Short mmCIF file of C-alpha atoms and ligand atoms in Angstrom, two decimals:
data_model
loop_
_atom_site.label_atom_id
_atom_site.label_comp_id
_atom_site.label_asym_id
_atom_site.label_seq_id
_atom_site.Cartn_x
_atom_site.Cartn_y
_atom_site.Cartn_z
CA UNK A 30 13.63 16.04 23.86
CA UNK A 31 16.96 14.62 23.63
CA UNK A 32 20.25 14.31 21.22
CA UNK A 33 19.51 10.77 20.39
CA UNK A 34 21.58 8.33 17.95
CA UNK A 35 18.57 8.57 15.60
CA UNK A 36 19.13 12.49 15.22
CA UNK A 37 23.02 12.07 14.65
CA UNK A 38 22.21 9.80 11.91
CA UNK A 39 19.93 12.41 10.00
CA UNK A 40 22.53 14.95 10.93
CA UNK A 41 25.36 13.08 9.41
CA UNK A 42 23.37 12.23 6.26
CA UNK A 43 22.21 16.27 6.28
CA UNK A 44 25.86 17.18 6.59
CA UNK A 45 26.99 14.53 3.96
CA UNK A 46 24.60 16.23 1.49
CA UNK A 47 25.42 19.45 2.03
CA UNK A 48 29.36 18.20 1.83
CA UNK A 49 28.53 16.59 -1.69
CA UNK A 50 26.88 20.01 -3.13
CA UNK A 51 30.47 21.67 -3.26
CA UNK A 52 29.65 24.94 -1.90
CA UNK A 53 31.17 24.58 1.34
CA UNK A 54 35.10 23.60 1.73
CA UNK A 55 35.27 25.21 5.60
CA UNK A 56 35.27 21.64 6.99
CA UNK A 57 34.84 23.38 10.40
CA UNK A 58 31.44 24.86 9.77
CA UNK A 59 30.45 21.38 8.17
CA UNK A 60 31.98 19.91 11.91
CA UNK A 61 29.91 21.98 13.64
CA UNK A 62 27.02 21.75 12.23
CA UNK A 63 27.37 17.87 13.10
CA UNK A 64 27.51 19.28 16.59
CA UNK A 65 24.29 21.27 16.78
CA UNK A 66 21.20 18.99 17.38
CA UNK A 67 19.00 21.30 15.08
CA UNK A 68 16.03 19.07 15.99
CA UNK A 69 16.19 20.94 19.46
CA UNK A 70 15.43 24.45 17.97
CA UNK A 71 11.98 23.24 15.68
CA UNK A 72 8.94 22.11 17.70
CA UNK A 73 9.42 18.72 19.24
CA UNK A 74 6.56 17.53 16.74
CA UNK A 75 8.57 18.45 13.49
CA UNK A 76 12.02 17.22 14.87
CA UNK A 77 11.75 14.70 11.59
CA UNK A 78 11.94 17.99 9.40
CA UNK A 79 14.69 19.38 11.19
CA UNK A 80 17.16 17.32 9.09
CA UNK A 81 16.07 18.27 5.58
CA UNK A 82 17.92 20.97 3.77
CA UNK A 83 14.79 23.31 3.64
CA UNK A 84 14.09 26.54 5.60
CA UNK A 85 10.68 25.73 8.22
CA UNK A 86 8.78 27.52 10.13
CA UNK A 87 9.25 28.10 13.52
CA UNK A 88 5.97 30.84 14.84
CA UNK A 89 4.85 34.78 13.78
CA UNK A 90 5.51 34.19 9.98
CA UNK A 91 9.45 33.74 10.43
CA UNK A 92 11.54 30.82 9.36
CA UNK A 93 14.50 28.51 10.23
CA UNK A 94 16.98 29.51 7.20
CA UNK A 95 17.88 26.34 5.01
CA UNK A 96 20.69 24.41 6.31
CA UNK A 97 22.40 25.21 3.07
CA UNK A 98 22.45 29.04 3.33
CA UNK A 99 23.21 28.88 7.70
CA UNK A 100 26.38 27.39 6.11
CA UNK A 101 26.80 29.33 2.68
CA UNK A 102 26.35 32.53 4.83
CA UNK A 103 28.85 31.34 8.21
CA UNK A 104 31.33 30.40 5.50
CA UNK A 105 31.39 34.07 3.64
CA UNK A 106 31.52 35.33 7.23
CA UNK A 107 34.85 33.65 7.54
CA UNK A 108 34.63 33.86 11.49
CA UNK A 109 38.06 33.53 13.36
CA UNK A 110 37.86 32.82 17.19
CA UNK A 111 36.66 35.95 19.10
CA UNK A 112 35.01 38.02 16.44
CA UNK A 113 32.34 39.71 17.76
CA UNK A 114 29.50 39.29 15.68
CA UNK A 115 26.31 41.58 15.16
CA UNK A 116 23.53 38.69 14.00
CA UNK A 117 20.64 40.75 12.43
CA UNK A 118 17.27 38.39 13.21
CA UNK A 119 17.72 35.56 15.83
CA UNK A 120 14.80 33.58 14.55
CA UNK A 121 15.11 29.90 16.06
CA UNK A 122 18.72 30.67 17.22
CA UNK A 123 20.26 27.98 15.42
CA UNK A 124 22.54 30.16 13.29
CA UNK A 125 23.75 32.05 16.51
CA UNK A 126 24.42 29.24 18.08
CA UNK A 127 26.63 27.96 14.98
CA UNK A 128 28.67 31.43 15.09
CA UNK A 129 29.12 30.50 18.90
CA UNK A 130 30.10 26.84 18.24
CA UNK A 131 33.33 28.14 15.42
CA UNK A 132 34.46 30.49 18.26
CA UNK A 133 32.39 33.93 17.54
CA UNK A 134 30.99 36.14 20.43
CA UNK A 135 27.68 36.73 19.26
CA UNK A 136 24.74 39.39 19.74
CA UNK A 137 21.91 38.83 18.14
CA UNK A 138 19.21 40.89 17.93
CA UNK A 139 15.22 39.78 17.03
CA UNK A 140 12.33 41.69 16.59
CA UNK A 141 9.81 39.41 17.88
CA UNK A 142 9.96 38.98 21.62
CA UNK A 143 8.50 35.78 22.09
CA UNK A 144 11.07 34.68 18.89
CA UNK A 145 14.22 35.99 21.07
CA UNK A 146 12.62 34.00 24.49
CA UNK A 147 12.67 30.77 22.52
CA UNK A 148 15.69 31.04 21.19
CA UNK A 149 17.03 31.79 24.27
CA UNK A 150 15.40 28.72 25.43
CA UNK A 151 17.02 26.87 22.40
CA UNK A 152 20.37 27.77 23.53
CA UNK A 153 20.11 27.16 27.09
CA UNK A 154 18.91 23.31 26.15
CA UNK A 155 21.64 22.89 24.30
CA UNK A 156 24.45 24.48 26.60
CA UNK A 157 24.95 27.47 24.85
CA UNK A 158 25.18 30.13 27.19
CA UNK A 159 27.58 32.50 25.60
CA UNK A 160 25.19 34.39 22.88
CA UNK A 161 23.90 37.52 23.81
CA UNK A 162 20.19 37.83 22.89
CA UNK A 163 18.45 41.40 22.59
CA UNK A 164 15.02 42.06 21.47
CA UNK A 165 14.81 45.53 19.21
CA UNK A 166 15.10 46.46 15.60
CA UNK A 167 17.65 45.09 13.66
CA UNK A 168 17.71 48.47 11.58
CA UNK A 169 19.50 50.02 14.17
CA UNK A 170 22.16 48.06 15.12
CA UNK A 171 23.53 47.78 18.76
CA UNK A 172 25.14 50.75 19.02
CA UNK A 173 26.39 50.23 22.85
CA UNK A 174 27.90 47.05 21.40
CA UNK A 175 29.57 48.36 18.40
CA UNK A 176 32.18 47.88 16.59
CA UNK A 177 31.94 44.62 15.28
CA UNK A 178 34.31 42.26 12.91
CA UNK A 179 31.05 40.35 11.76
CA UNK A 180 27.17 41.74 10.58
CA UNK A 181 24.93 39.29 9.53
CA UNK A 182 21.94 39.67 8.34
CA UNK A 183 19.36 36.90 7.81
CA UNK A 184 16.28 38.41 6.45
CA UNK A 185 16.40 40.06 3.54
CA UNK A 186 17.27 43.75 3.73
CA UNK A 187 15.26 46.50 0.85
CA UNK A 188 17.92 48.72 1.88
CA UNK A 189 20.92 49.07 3.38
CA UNK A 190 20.74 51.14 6.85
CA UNK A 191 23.43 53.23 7.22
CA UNK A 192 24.57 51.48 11.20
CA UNK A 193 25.29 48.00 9.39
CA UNK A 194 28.17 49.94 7.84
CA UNK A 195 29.03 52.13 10.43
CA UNK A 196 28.98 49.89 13.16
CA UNK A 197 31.26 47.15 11.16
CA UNK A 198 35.49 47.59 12.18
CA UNK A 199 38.07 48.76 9.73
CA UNK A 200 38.63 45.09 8.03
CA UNK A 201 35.09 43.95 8.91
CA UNK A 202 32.61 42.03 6.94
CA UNK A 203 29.05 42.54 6.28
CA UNK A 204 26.61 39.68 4.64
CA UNK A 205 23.19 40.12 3.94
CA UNK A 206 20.65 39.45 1.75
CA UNK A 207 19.48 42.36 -0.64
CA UNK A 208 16.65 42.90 -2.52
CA UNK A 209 13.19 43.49 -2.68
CA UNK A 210 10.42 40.99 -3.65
CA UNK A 211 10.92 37.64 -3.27
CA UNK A 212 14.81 37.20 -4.51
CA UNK A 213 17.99 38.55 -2.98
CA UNK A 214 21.33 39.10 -4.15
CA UNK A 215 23.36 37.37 -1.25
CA UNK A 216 25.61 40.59 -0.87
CA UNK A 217 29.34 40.59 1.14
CA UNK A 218 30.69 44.25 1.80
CA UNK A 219 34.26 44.60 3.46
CA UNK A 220 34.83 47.81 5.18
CA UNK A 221 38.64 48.67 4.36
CA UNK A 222 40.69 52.02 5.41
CA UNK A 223 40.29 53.74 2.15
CA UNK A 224 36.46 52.03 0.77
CA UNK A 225 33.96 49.45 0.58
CA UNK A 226 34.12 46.57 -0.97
CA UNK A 227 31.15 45.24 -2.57
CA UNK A 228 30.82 41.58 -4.08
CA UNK A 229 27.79 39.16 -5.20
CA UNK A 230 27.07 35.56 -4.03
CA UNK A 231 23.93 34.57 -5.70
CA UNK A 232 20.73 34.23 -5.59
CA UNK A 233 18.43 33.58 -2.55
CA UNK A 234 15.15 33.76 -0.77
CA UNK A 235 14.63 35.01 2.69
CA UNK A 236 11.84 36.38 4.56
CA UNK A 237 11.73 40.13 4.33
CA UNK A 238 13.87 42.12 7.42
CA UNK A 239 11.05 44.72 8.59
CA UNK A 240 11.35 47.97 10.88
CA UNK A 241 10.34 48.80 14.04
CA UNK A 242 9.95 45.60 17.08
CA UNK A 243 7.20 44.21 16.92
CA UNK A 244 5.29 42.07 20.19
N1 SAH B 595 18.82 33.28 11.82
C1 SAH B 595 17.54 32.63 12.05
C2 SAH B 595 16.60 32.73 10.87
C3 SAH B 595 15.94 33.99 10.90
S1 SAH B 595 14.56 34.33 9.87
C4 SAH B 595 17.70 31.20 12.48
O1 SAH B 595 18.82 30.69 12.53
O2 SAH B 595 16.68 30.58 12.83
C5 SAH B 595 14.68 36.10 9.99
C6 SAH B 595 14.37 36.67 11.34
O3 SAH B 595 14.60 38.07 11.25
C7 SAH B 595 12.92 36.50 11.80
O4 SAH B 595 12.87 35.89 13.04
C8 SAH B 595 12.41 37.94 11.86
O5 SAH B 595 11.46 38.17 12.89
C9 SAH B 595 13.68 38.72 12.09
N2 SAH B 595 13.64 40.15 11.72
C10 SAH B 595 13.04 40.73 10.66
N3 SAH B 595 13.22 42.06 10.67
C11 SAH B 595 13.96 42.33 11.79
C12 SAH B 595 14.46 43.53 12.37
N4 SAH B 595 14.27 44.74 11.84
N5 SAH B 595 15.16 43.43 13.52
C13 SAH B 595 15.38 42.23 14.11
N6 SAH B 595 14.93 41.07 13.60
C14 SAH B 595 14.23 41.12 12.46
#
């Protein structure tokens, strides 16, 4: 499957609507995501799906986040070139390989196995070669790549393990969706010297993050 001019026109009109919402004013996620053929990490048979601003699914019960929230959750991220970035749940790799596209150095980390062989698939067809994919449970982290600037999480978390917070860097951000059931609180900690920062970005819906790998 290629990047045709078909799939940059979807893209541009996905991008334009997302643009005309108002939520995002970091032009540079909203540039990459014109970039990133998102067609290319969906089954070739849904590719028309790939540019509508809903989450999809992509095998074992997971989903492709909404284009919406990739960008609403990148843009609370705030990623500067070089952060190293803890991505909890690599799904279809598309929101890894926006992270890598603004700069990041990303390790993500997925559950599924067969989930982290696509994805590393996904990123290899698009040129992507710099994210680090790990199959394990998100719950714990990657210790032997800790600190990071960056944790995101993109499933939604019934409680917060104690490794997102102590694997984050003095200054570092943590976003993830919390709650149980099926709304979260889109939550965004910052770890300073003295405490931790704790603030709300509405309301969302993301499959649930569960423990222990899986096959
Ligand atoms: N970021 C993804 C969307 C992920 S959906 C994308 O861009 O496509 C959430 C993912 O989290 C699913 O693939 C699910 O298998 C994974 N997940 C759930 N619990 C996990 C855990 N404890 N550790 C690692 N991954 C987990």
């Amino acid at each position: 499957m290629k990047d045709s001019f078909k799939h940059k026109g979807m893209r541009k009109k996905l991008v334009e609507k997302i643009r005309q919402e108002g939520w995002i004013h970091d032009e540079r996620i909203l540039e990459a995501m014109m970039r990133i053929p998102r067609h290319l990490f969906l089954d070739s048979s849904f590719e028309e799906y790939a540019y509508q601003d809903r989450p999809f699914p992509i095998g074992n019960e997971q989903t492709i986040s909404q284009p919406t929230t990739v960008a609403f959750q990148t843009q609370l991220l705030e990623v500067k070139k070089n952060d190293r970035i803890l991505e909890v749940g690599t799904g279809s790799g598309y929101q890894a390989a926006l992270l890598a596209d603004l700069g990041a150095r990303v390790f993500t980390i997925e559950r599924f196995k067969s989930l982290k062989e696509k994805a590393r698939k996904n990123l290899r067809m698009i040129g992507f070669q710099g994210v680090n994919l790990f199959y394990g449970d998100g719950y714990k982290g990657l210790p032997a790549y800790a600190p990071f600037h960056k944790i995101l999480v993109t499933a939604a978390a019934p409680e917060l393990p104690d490794t997102f917070f102590s694997q984050l860097r003095e200054g570092g951000m943590l976003v993830v969706p919390f709650g149980k059931g099926g709304v979260q609180t889109m939550k965004r900690f910052i770890k300073t010297q003295e405490e931790i920062i704790e603030e709300n970005h509405g309301d969302f819906a993301f499959v649930p993050l569960l423990r222990d790998k899986a096959e």
